[in-house]
Short mmCIF file of C-alpha atoms (C1' of nucleotides) in Angstrom, two decimals:
data_model
loop_
_atom_site.label_atom_id
_atom_site.label_comp_id
_atom_site.label_asym_id
_atom_site.label_seq_id
_atom_site.Cartn_x
_atom_site.Cartn_y
_atom_site.Cartn_z
CA ARG A 12 5.50 34.02 -9.41
CA TRP A 13 3.04 31.38 -8.20
CA GLU A 14 1.60 34.06 -5.98
CA GLU A 15 1.01 36.30 -8.98
CA GLU A 16 -1.04 33.94 -11.14
CA ARG A 17 -2.74 31.45 -8.88
CA TYR A 18 -5.19 28.93 -10.17
CA PRO A 19 -8.66 28.33 -8.75
CA GLU A 20 -8.81 25.68 -6.02
CA GLY A 21 -7.47 22.32 -7.18
CA ILE A 22 -6.55 23.35 -10.73
CA LYS A 23 -2.93 22.41 -11.46
CA TRP A 24 -2.48 23.58 -15.04
CA LYS A 25 -4.30 24.90 -18.13
CA PHE A 26 -2.16 23.44 -20.89
CA LEU A 27 -0.21 20.17 -20.91
CA GLU A 28 1.50 18.51 -23.86
CA HIS A 29 4.01 15.63 -23.89
CA LYS A 30 5.21 12.67 -25.97
CA GLY A 31 4.15 9.87 -23.62
CA PRO A 32 6.45 7.34 -21.96
CA VAL A 33 9.49 5.46 -23.24
CA PHE A 34 8.85 1.73 -22.94
CA ALA A 35 11.37 -0.83 -21.75
CA PRO A 36 13.31 -2.39 -24.63
CA PRO A 37 11.81 -5.68 -25.85
CA TYR A 38 13.30 -8.93 -24.59
CA GLU A 39 16.23 -10.22 -26.58
CA PRO A 40 16.49 -14.00 -26.45
CA LEU A 41 19.77 -15.47 -25.26
CA PRO A 42 22.32 -16.72 -27.78
CA GLU A 43 21.94 -20.43 -28.54
CA ASN A 44 25.12 -21.33 -26.68
CA VAL A 45 23.84 -20.05 -23.34
CA LYS A 46 22.23 -23.03 -21.69
CA PHE A 47 19.68 -23.65 -19.00
CA TYR A 48 19.77 -27.00 -17.26
CA TYR A 49 16.95 -28.85 -15.57
CA ASP A 50 17.80 -31.85 -13.44
CA GLY A 51 21.28 -31.88 -15.01
CA LYS A 52 20.00 -31.88 -18.59
CA VAL A 53 20.09 -29.04 -21.12
CA MET A 54 16.65 -27.59 -21.74
CA LYS A 55 15.67 -25.05 -24.37
CA LEU A 56 13.11 -22.65 -22.92
CA SER A 57 10.35 -20.81 -24.72
CA THR A 58 11.03 -17.09 -25.08
CA LYS A 59 8.57 -16.08 -22.37
CA ALA A 60 9.84 -18.63 -19.86
CA GLU A 61 13.42 -17.79 -20.74
CA GLU A 62 12.89 -14.08 -20.11
CA VAL A 63 11.59 -14.71 -16.59
CA ALA A 64 14.39 -17.19 -15.98
CA THR A 65 16.93 -14.48 -16.83
CA PHE A 66 15.47 -12.27 -14.09
CA PHE A 67 16.23 -14.97 -11.56
CA ALA A 68 19.64 -15.71 -13.09
CA LYS A 69 20.62 -12.04 -12.76
CA MET A 70 19.84 -12.17 -9.04
CA LEU A 71 21.61 -15.43 -8.30
CA ASP A 72 24.31 -13.78 -6.18
CA HIS A 73 21.77 -12.11 -3.94
CA GLU A 74 20.86 -13.72 -0.66
CA TYR A 75 17.15 -13.44 -1.27
CA THR A 76 17.16 -16.04 -4.06
CA THR A 77 17.79 -18.50 -1.22
CA LYS A 78 14.77 -17.33 0.76
CA GLU A 79 11.80 -19.65 0.91
CA ILE A 80 9.15 -17.00 0.17
CA PHE A 81 11.13 -15.47 -2.67
CA ARG A 82 11.63 -18.83 -4.33
CA LYS A 83 8.02 -19.88 -3.83
CA ASN A 84 6.61 -16.65 -5.29
CA PHE A 85 9.07 -16.65 -8.17
CA PHE A 86 8.41 -20.25 -9.11
CA LYS A 87 4.66 -19.78 -9.03
CA ASP A 88 4.82 -16.74 -11.34
CA TRP A 89 7.46 -18.29 -13.56
CA ARG A 90 5.30 -21.34 -14.15
CA LYS A 91 2.52 -19.07 -15.41
CA GLU A 92 4.82 -18.01 -18.24
CA MET A 93 5.74 -21.55 -19.25
CA THR A 94 4.29 -23.64 -22.05
CA SER A 95 2.28 -26.63 -20.85
CA GLU A 96 5.21 -28.86 -21.80
CA GLU A 97 7.65 -26.78 -19.75
CA LYS A 98 5.17 -26.77 -16.91
CA SER A 99 5.03 -30.53 -16.79
CA THR A 100 8.83 -30.89 -16.91
CA ILE A 101 9.89 -28.06 -14.56
CA THR A 102 8.28 -28.92 -11.26
CA ASN A 103 11.10 -28.18 -8.82
CA LEU A 104 13.04 -24.92 -8.64
CA SER A 105 15.94 -26.62 -6.85
CA LYS A 106 16.53 -28.71 -9.98
CA CYS A 107 16.93 -25.57 -12.10
CA ASP A 108 20.47 -24.55 -12.92
CA PHE A 109 20.80 -20.90 -13.89
CA THR A 110 24.56 -20.69 -13.38
CA HIS A 111 25.49 -20.66 -17.05
CA MET A 112 22.99 -17.88 -17.70
CA SER A 113 24.37 -16.00 -14.71
CA GLN A 114 27.94 -16.32 -16.00
CA TYR A 115 26.83 -15.03 -19.37
CA PHE A 116 25.35 -11.88 -17.79
CA LYS A 117 28.50 -11.29 -15.79
CA ALA A 118 30.54 -11.55 -18.96
CA GLN A 119 28.14 -9.16 -20.66
CA SER A 120 28.56 -6.57 -17.95
CA GLU A 121 32.37 -6.97 -18.18
CA ALA A 122 32.14 -6.50 -21.94
CA ARG A 123 30.13 -3.34 -21.40
CA LYS A 124 32.92 -1.95 -19.25
CA GLN A 125 35.42 -2.74 -22.00
CA MET A 126 33.44 -0.96 -24.72
CA SER A 127 35.34 1.33 -27.02
CA LYS A 128 35.02 5.10 -26.81
CA GLU A 129 33.00 5.12 -30.01
CA GLU A 130 30.49 2.57 -28.73
CA LYS A 131 30.08 4.46 -25.48
CA GLN A 132 29.61 7.68 -27.40
CA LYS A 133 26.91 6.05 -29.50
CA ILE A 134 24.97 5.00 -26.41
CA LYS A 135 25.36 8.45 -24.91
CA GLU A 136 23.99 10.04 -28.05
CA GLU A 137 21.02 7.68 -28.09
CA ASN A 138 20.25 8.58 -24.47
CA GLU A 139 20.46 12.26 -25.32
CA ARG A 140 18.10 11.75 -28.24
CA LEU A 141 15.56 10.02 -25.97
CA LEU A 142 15.88 12.74 -23.36
CA LYS A 143 15.40 15.44 -25.94
CA GLU A 144 12.33 13.82 -27.45
CA TYR A 145 10.60 12.35 -24.38
CA GLY A 146 12.26 14.03 -21.40
CA TYR A 147 10.38 17.32 -21.56
CA CYS A 148 6.80 18.51 -21.65
CA VAL A 149 5.07 21.83 -22.04
CA MET A 150 3.01 22.94 -19.07
CA ASP A 151 1.43 26.38 -19.28
CA ASN A 152 3.94 28.13 -21.55
CA HIS A 153 6.94 26.49 -19.89
CA LYS A 154 9.09 23.65 -21.13
CA GLU A 155 9.57 21.43 -18.07
CA ARG A 156 11.83 18.46 -17.38
CA ILE A 157 10.06 15.15 -16.74
CA ALA A 158 11.41 13.12 -13.80
CA ASN A 159 10.85 9.51 -14.92
CA PHE A 160 9.82 9.28 -18.56
CA LYS A 161 11.25 5.76 -18.94
CA ILE A 162 9.00 2.94 -17.78
CA GLU A 163 10.76 0.35 -15.65
CA PRO A 164 11.51 -2.96 -17.35
CA PRO A 165 9.92 -6.15 -16.06
CA GLY A 166 11.72 -8.04 -13.30
CA LEU A 167 11.27 -9.69 -9.95
CA PHE A 168 9.77 -7.80 -7.05
CA ARG A 169 11.98 -7.62 -3.98
CA GLY A 170 10.33 -5.27 -1.49
CA ARG A 171 11.94 -4.16 1.73
CA GLY A 172 12.44 -6.38 4.74
CA ASN A 173 10.41 -9.54 5.06
CA HIS A 174 7.95 -8.88 2.28
CA PRO A 175 5.33 -11.58 1.61
CA LYS A 176 5.39 -10.83 -2.14
CA MET A 177 9.14 -10.96 -2.68
CA GLY A 178 10.08 -12.84 -5.85
CA MET A 179 6.82 -12.16 -7.68
CA LEU A 180 7.02 -11.20 -11.35
CA LYS A 181 6.68 -7.52 -12.14
CA ARG A 182 5.12 -7.74 -15.55
CA ARG A 183 6.05 -5.76 -18.61
CA ILE A 184 4.10 -2.52 -18.98
CA MET A 185 2.43 -2.19 -22.39
CA PRO A 186 0.80 0.80 -24.13
CA GLU A 187 -2.55 -0.90 -23.42
CA ASP A 188 -1.84 -0.36 -19.67
CA ILE A 189 -1.13 3.33 -20.08
CA ILE A 190 -3.37 6.26 -19.23
CA ILE A 191 -2.25 9.46 -20.91
CA ASN A 192 -3.10 12.76 -19.22
CA CYS A 193 -2.81 15.95 -21.26
CA SER A 194 -4.89 18.99 -22.14
CA LYS A 195 -7.67 18.82 -24.72
CA ASP A 196 -6.01 21.45 -26.89
CA SER A 197 -2.64 19.62 -26.95
CA LYS A 198 -1.23 17.18 -29.44
CA VAL A 199 -2.02 13.77 -27.92
CA PRO A 200 1.03 11.45 -27.99
CA SER A 201 0.76 8.48 -30.36
CA PRO A 202 1.08 4.94 -29.00
CA PRO A 203 3.77 2.72 -30.58
CA PRO A 204 2.68 1.32 -33.97
CA GLY A 205 0.09 -1.45 -33.68
CA HIS A 206 -0.81 -0.45 -30.12
CA LYS A 207 -3.40 1.60 -28.31
CA TRP A 208 -3.41 3.53 -25.05
CA LYS A 209 -5.71 2.27 -22.34
CA GLU A 210 -7.18 5.74 -22.02
CA VAL A 211 -6.53 9.38 -22.80
CA ARG A 212 -7.85 11.77 -20.20
CA HIS A 213 -7.75 15.48 -19.61
CA ASP A 214 -7.62 15.97 -15.85
CA ASN A 215 -6.07 19.27 -14.84
CA LYS A 216 -6.70 18.63 -11.15
CA VAL A 217 -3.68 16.29 -11.04
CA THR A 218 -0.02 16.82 -11.93
CA TRP A 219 0.86 13.52 -13.59
CA LEU A 220 1.35 12.98 -17.33
CA VAL A 221 1.16 9.19 -17.54
CA SER A 222 -0.10 6.46 -15.20
CA TRP A 223 -0.56 2.70 -15.07
CA THR A 224 -1.46 0.08 -12.50
CA GLU A 225 1.37 -2.11 -11.29
CA ASN A 226 0.63 -5.82 -10.81
CA ILE A 227 2.22 -6.54 -7.39
CA GLN A 228 0.14 -4.29 -5.12
CA SER A 229 -2.27 -3.06 -7.80
CA SER A 230 -1.02 0.42 -6.98
CA ILE A 231 -0.91 3.23 -9.49
CA LYS A 232 2.43 4.42 -10.85
CA TYR A 233 2.97 7.83 -12.36
CA ILE A 234 5.19 9.80 -14.63
CA MET A 235 5.59 13.27 -13.13
CA LEU A 236 7.72 16.35 -13.46
CA ASN A 237 11.22 17.01 -12.18
CA PRO A 238 11.75 18.98 -8.91
CA SER A 239 12.98 21.88 -11.06
CA SER A 240 9.45 22.34 -12.43
CA ARG A 241 7.06 25.04 -11.33
CA ILE A 242 4.52 22.49 -10.15
CA LYS A 243 6.98 20.71 -7.80
CA GLY A 244 8.67 23.89 -6.61
CA GLU A 245 5.37 25.45 -5.68
CA LYS A 246 4.34 22.38 -3.72
CA ASP A 247 7.68 22.31 -1.92
CA TRP A 248 7.29 25.96 -1.00
CA GLN A 249 3.80 25.28 0.36
CA LYS A 250 5.22 22.53 2.53
CA TYR A 251 7.53 24.98 4.27
CA GLU A 252 4.69 27.45 4.57
CA THR A 253 2.79 24.79 6.49
CA ALA A 254 5.79 24.37 8.79
CA ARG A 255 5.90 28.11 9.38
CA ARG A 256 2.19 28.12 10.24
CA LEU A 257 2.73 25.24 12.64
CA LYS A 258 5.43 27.24 14.44
CA LYS A 259 2.77 29.77 15.38
CA CYS A 260 0.47 27.23 17.02
CA VAL A 261 2.72 24.40 18.18
CA ASP A 262 2.75 25.68 21.78
CA LYS A 263 -1.02 25.63 21.83
CA ILE A 264 -1.09 22.08 20.46
CA ARG A 265 1.42 20.95 23.09
CA ASN A 266 -0.63 22.46 25.89
CA GLN A 267 -3.74 20.86 24.48
CA TYR A 268 -2.40 17.33 24.40
CA ARG A 269 -1.06 17.73 27.93
CA GLU A 270 -4.57 18.71 28.99
CA ASP A 271 -6.04 15.77 27.09
CA TRP A 272 -3.92 13.34 29.12
CA LYS A 273 -6.33 14.10 31.97
CA SER A 274 -9.51 13.52 29.97
CA LYS A 275 -12.18 11.13 31.22
CA GLU A 276 -12.47 9.64 27.75
CA MET A 277 -9.91 6.97 27.03
CA LYS A 278 -9.93 7.77 23.30
CA VAL A 279 -8.92 11.34 24.00
CA ARG A 280 -6.14 10.27 26.36
CA GLN A 281 -4.85 7.74 23.82
CA ARG A 282 -4.84 10.30 21.05
CA ALA A 283 -2.98 12.74 23.27
CA VAL A 284 -0.29 10.19 24.14
CA ALA A 285 0.11 9.27 20.46
CA LEU A 286 0.47 12.93 19.55
CA TYR A 287 3.00 13.38 22.34
CA PHE A 288 5.20 10.61 20.98
CA ILE A 289 4.89 11.84 17.41
CA ASP A 290 5.96 15.27 18.66
CA LYS A 291 8.71 14.12 21.01
CA LEU A 292 10.20 11.32 18.91
CA ALA A 293 9.14 12.29 15.36
CA LEU A 294 7.43 8.94 14.87
CA ARG A 295 5.39 8.42 11.71
CA ALA A 296 1.62 8.41 12.19
CA GLY A 297 1.25 4.70 11.43
CA ASN A 298 -1.64 3.80 9.16
CA GLU A 299 -3.30 0.42 9.08
CA LYS A 300 -1.90 -2.02 6.55
CA GLU A 301 -3.38 -5.04 4.88
CA GLU A 302 -1.96 -8.16 6.47
CA GLY A 303 -0.17 -10.50 4.10
CA GLU A 304 0.02 -7.83 1.39
CA THR A 305 2.97 -5.91 2.83
CA ALA A 306 5.82 -6.32 5.30
CA ASP A 307 4.72 -6.14 8.94
CA THR A 308 5.84 -2.64 9.85
CA VAL A 309 4.27 -0.10 12.18
CA GLY A 310 4.15 3.56 13.15
CA CYS A 311 2.90 5.35 16.25
CA CYS A 312 -0.81 4.53 15.94
CA SER A 313 -0.30 0.94 14.77
CA LEU A 314 2.17 -0.05 17.51
CA ARG A 315 1.23 -3.31 19.18
CA VAL A 316 1.80 -4.48 22.73
CA GLU A 317 4.83 -6.54 21.69
CA HIS A 318 6.59 -3.39 20.47
CA ILE A 319 6.58 -1.65 23.85
CA LYS A 320 7.95 -2.34 27.29
CA LEU A 321 7.01 -0.14 30.23
CA HIS A 322 9.58 0.21 32.98
CA PRO A 323 8.47 1.93 36.20
CA GLU A 324 12.19 2.25 36.77
CA LEU A 325 15.17 1.55 34.53
CA ASP A 326 18.86 2.40 34.93
CA GLY A 327 18.11 4.96 37.64
CA GLN A 328 15.37 6.67 35.59
CA GLU A 329 11.65 6.60 36.34
CA TYR A 330 8.83 5.80 33.87
CA VAL A 331 10.84 4.59 30.90
CA VAL A 332 9.12 3.46 27.67
CA GLU A 333 11.16 1.02 25.63
CA PHE A 334 10.30 0.93 21.91
CA ASP A 335 11.38 -1.92 19.67
CA PHE A 336 9.63 -2.20 16.32
CA LEU A 337 10.13 -2.31 12.56
CA GLY A 338 9.21 1.06 11.06
CA LYS A 339 9.04 2.27 7.47
CA ASP A 340 11.18 0.20 5.08
CA SER A 341 11.45 -2.40 7.88
CA ILE A 342 14.09 -0.28 9.58
CA ARG A 343 14.30 -1.11 13.26
CA TYR A 344 13.43 1.57 15.75
CA TYR A 345 14.92 1.03 19.18
CA ASN A 346 14.74 3.65 21.90
CA LYS A 347 14.38 3.98 25.65
CA VAL A 348 12.52 7.13 26.57
CA PRO A 349 11.86 8.53 30.05
CA VAL A 350 8.42 10.14 30.13
CA GLU A 351 6.21 11.90 32.63
CA LYS A 352 4.32 9.69 35.00
CA ARG A 353 0.94 10.54 33.46
CA VAL A 354 2.11 9.39 29.99
"C1'" DG B 28 -12.98 0.86 3.95
"C1'" DT B 29 -10.53 1.76 -0.40
"C1'" DT B 30 -7.72 4.11 -3.51
"C1'" DG B 31 -5.56 8.04 -5.88
"C1'" DA B 32 -1.89 11.28 -5.63
"C1'" DC B 33 1.54 12.51 -4.07
"C1'" DG B 34 6.80 13.08 -1.22
"C1'" DC B 35 10.94 10.89 0.40
"C1'" DG B 36 15.26 8.38 0.53
"C1'" DC B 37 18.00 4.22 -0.12
"C1'" DA B 38 20.52 0.85 -3.21
"C1'" DC B 39 22.56 0.12 -7.27
"C1'" DA B 40 24.56 0.61 -11.95
"C1'" DC B 41 26.98 3.46 -14.76
"C1'" DG C 13 9.45 0.82 -2.94
"C1'" DC C 14 7.08 2.59 1.01
"C1'" DG C 15 4.78 5.69 3.51
"C1'" DT C 16 0.93 9.53 4.41
"C1'" DC C 17 -3.36 11.76 3.78
"C1'" DA C 18 -7.49 13.25 1.61
"C1'" DA C 19 -11.01 12.10 -1.51
"C1'" DC C 20 -14.02 8.83 -2.89
#
DNA sequence: GTTGACGCGCACAC
DNA sequence: GCGTCAAC
């Protein structure tokens, strides 16, 4: 049907109406009998400092709370949430004892498992109510399922692999952070009482309903539609169309890069070798990354000398390239590949 | 050079 | 959460 009623170039929809996001539940302070200890002594934390402390307490069993970078980043961000009094007392993370808090959360999760049928049913019904109210939108005469209408609660950033920002505080997203996208002729969702949206825009050249900027990488997060939606299905179909078009010209591309290996220009030869490896090994392209902002991972075009060994001969094979690098998600790629001499 | 808008897949809790 | 790619 997307072939029947296609939009002009770049237009994604004509009408869009939705109820906005569901925010993370507010922080509930710990019961008085759950204690935090500093340097062996009980210490009552302010609500803000306590909330961030609970994030750490919930992760206590994970290995990364022992990692230097994680602890350093966490402590720095935690201190920002403290009162000046707390700040002057709590100066060493190693003197902080979260074990009682941790035990409390374990007991809570046990209690949740032991909930009665009625209590579980109540939660289920509440979830269904939220889904019914916020889980759908109307896009061009169709009611569509939204993929992620709940905004993630605050917590500690982990990241994959050896991430320089692990342990940093992912702050709570507020209505004031939120950009609402909908059509001019739709009913604009209302922010929670006493709050305002950052912005309401009407951009039908994009598919998202809600966006905000996350504080770790300053990257934009979106609320978008479910794969069952027209907009996602159409895009998915186009992707396979691209693959089918590639099938028609892949032989030509392969011949071309083999020709380019012989070029006088080094740039052209390099590009041709990169393309060859992407083709042969299905490597990712490998964009440049900002050092210190992300884990040190690479793809084909960002490989460095230390990731490659060239063997004129190895295990009875000639011209072997040995790859050893951390790729996407810091997953190790290790491979020994015999190639043509010219490569 | 930077950033906005996506698609993908793993880990984890339920 | 992490990558790509095109638009800015």
